[in-house]
Structures are given as structure tokens and as C-alpha cells.
Amino acid sequence: AKKHKFWETQPVGQFKDVGDTSLPEGPIEPPTPLSEVKQEPYNLPSPYEWTTCDMDSEETCNEVYNLLKNNYVEDDENMFRFNYSKEFLRWALRPPGYYKSWHIGVRAKTSKKLVAFITGVPARIRVRDEVVKMAEINFLCVHKKLRSKRLAPVMIKEVTRRVHLENIWQAAYTAGVVLPTPITTCQYWHRSLNPKKLIDVGFSRLGPRMTMSRTIKLYKLPDQPATPGFRKMELRDVPAVTRLLRNYLSQFVVSPDFDENDVEHWLLPTEDVVDSYLVESPKTHDITDFCSFYTLPSSILGNQNYSILKAAYSYYNVSTKTPLLQLMNDALIVAKKKDFDVFNALDVMHNESFLKELKFGPGDGQLHYYLYNYRIQNALRTSELGLVLL
Ligand SMILES: COc1cc([C@H]2SCC(=O)N2c2cccnc2)c(CCCN2CCN(C)CC2)cc1O
């Protein structure tokens, strides 16, 4: 198998251990006494130094935004690159109980330029019946000009060290590449909202025997949601949405353990960051269903007519009365109304039940989910995963 020099030294499920039922589910290594956690940062190659990125600072937030805008994840054909907005980054990195020290940058000592970034945010993740305090690790980015200098392993060790200093011993993360060892592997699906633009920029191709006008008609959506009582979520809905979401997520093997503070942060609508809607029964005023999606535009690399693709990503959805198919169609309708070009979803939770029927098409590449220092006996089905990372 491919040599994973770094990951074979880490407390993660190793490929050689897959199927070994003698290894118990749960933490792989016990916590270290805090006095034994390395107190000083790991050594970087001499031209570089650590920096903590204060996302409250307009200037630093700008530096992080530009580093990611120019150097973060691209599609496999290098036609698009994620373009996380500054307000999205502030939202993603400052949830309840966050640690500034987990927003880690690397600067060139001479120019002081930000050349790499990695982050963690605290989260309570339930794995089967255990609620575990974890760090969600994200936004690992090394400037294109500094690739294969082995910076990523030392950045991962440094964020791990800072997480350990807060007495947290597990983490969750995703990657587009296979590392030891995925707890599940998901597929991206895309639903065209603006097929003409998607075809113009090369995201989609005109189907065989299809004309452009036939394609536009195929993806046309009503002007208004179909479900009576479908409305934007408001602050007063937090308690009811928390109850609804906790109940729904309890069916999955791995899912966030959201409380009202978490729901207020992660799911209350924030302009150009996250949108959430619910169904309030017109008769009983009960809140019976919920859907949400986050805003993550992509830069279009090398197209004369367009520079940005507006993408909505399915986040957390709960259906108890309204069929999930109808609820998600209403999500597509409001996303189209808000001028999104495409609506993305992973085949997690119950998403498989609506993807094909709502005209989603499979995307390129997969998303692998990982837990750090926590063994899961057997890989999960994607329908057993109730966790969406940004
Ligand atoms: C072009 O098709 C996809 C593009 C993307 C992403 S990658 C950056 C970007 O801007 N994307 C995008 C563009 C427009 C609309 N939504 C997303 C994805 C998601 C990530 C796919 N990972 C990227 C990294 N490898 C190693 C594995 C696959 C899926 C697509 O099927």
C-alpha cells in the first residue's frame, strides 16, 4: 500500500488493523498528563515561524481569506477553487467555546507573508452512545510555492499539541485523499440551478441529444416553495429546532451533539453564510421539519465571462411530517431564488433518498471522513453518518 510515513506514526486506525475485532472501539491512546504535553511549539524549517491568526482582526482575516482564495482546494481538473468568504471564515472558526490558539498560521520570517494555515474548533461529537469532546480540524492550506516541503505533518502535529493543551484527545477531519483510515467515504452530488452558466464555465456538459433550451427547462423550478408554513428560521425558533435536530440526529452512528448555543451559532440564518428554513404547521404551530444550506462560492479559473460560481451546500435537514423529497425541493427553490448556480449535497444521512429524483448528478472525487485517536470497529455506511464538516 502507499507509504503513509506520517500517518503510520499517529494514533489513527491503521490499514493493517482493519477487520481486527480484537481491537476495542474507542480511544486508541489514553490522555497524556497535561504536564507531559510538549509545552513549546514544534520546530518549523528555519525560514518560517508560527503565528496565531486573530480572525477578529480585519487585516489578519484578509490575509487568511487571500491565502485560501489563491491556494486552497481545487477540483481534480484545476478549473475551480474554493473561495470561502471572510464572514464565512469568521462564522466557521468562532463557534461557542472556540480557542484563538487553534487558528494557526505560518509566516515567512523575512516578508511576514502568511504562507500556511490550519485550524481546529471544539465540538461535541457523539459516536454511538458516547459523546466525545473533539476538535474539528479544517482549512489545512500550504501556499502552492511551498508544497512538498513536508510542512503539513508539522502543522498537524502543532494543532494536535495545542488541542492536547486544552485536554482534548480526539479529532474529526475530512480529506479528498485516502489516508489511514476512513470511517466512511462520501460522494459529492450537484443539482444544477443555473444550467446555462454551469455549462458555459465547464462545470457541466450538455447531455447527449439535449439542447440548451431543453436543459434549462429540465432544471426549471417553481417560483415559491410548495410546503405550507415553510419560512426562514428565527431566533425564537432555536429551542424547537434544537429539540427537532437532536432527536433526528440521534439515529446516526456519528453526529454532532448540538445544544441551543450550538444551534444558534451554526443554524441561525447569517447573510451569505448559512440559510435555514423550517416548516411551522399552520394549524398547531408545531415545528415539524427543517432544512439548511451554507454558502461557499468557488473561483472559476480561466473563464472570460464569469469569475465566481455561487454554490449552496446541503447542511442539516430534518423531515418528520413533510416528505424529505418535498422539503429538499423547497430548499432548491429558495436557493435558486437567492441566485445560487448549483446546490451541492453529500450522500450522507438520508440524502440518497432524494438525490436522483431531484435531478442531482454525481460529482468528481470523494470525501473521506476521519477520526483521530478513536477507533470505529467497521467503516460506516454513508447513511449512518450524521456529520457535515464545512
Ligand atoms: C467540478 O466538480 C467538483 C468540484 C468540487 C470542488 S473542488 C474546489 C471547488 O471549487 N469545487 C466546486 C466547484 C463548483 C461547485 N462546487 C464545488 C467538488 C468538491 C470537492 C471535490 N474534491 C476536491 C479535492 N479532490 C482531491 C477530491 C475531490 C466536487 C466536484 O464534483
Tab-separated table of C-alpha atoms in Angstrom, residues 80 191-207 210-220 300 303 305-306 308-309 336 340-342:
chain	number	residue	atom	x	y	z
A	80	PHE	CA	-12.366	25.761	-9.795
A	191	ARG	CA	-28.052	19.880	-8.655
A	192	SER	CA	-27.926	22.458	-11.458
A	193	LEU	CA	-29.860	25.659	-10.686
A	194	ASN	CA	-28.330	27.800	-13.455
A	195	PRO	CA	-27.511	25.177	-16.125
A	196	LYS	CA	-26.561	27.713	-18.786
A	197	LYS	CA	-23.798	29.216	-16.613
A	198	LEU	CA	-22.656	25.777	-15.396
A	199	ILE	CA	-22.237	24.614	-18.990
A	200	ASP	CA	-20.569	27.898	-20.062
A	201	VAL	CA	-17.919	27.543	-17.342
A	202	GLY	CA	-17.365	23.833	-17.930
A	203	PHE	CA	-18.812	22.613	-14.621
A	204	SER	CA	-21.498	20.649	-16.513
A	205	ARG	CA	-21.763	19.419	-20.078
A	206	LEU	CA	-24.815	19.462	-22.357
A	207	GLY	CA	-26.310	15.978	-22.197
A	210	MET	CA	-30.025	17.713	-25.338
A	211	THR	CA	-30.332	21.342	-26.465
A	212	MET	CA	-29.599	24.253	-24.136
A	213	SER	CA	-33.276	25.292	-24.009
A	214	ARG	CA	-34.311	21.689	-23.223
A	215	THR	CA	-31.672	21.606	-20.463
A	216	ILE	CA	-32.876	24.920	-18.970
A	217	LYS	CA	-36.436	23.550	-18.952
A	218	LEU	CA	-35.283	20.269	-17.336
A	219	TYR	CA	-33.878	22.117	-14.288
A	220	LYS	CA	-36.624	24.763	-14.038
A	300	ILE	CA	-13.698	29.962	-11.766
A	303	ASN	CA	-13.194	31.807	-17.929
A	305	ASN	CA	-17.385	35.638	-18.841
A	306	TYR	CA	-17.556	34.520	-15.189
A	308	ILE	CA	-17.367	33.215	-9.415
A	309	LEU	CA	-19.649	30.193	-9.121
A	336	LYS	CA	-32.498	29.304	-6.929
A	340	PHE	CA	-27.213	30.170	-6.463
A	341	ASP	CA	-25.847	28.443	-9.554
A	342	VAL	CA	-25.592	24.930	-8.085
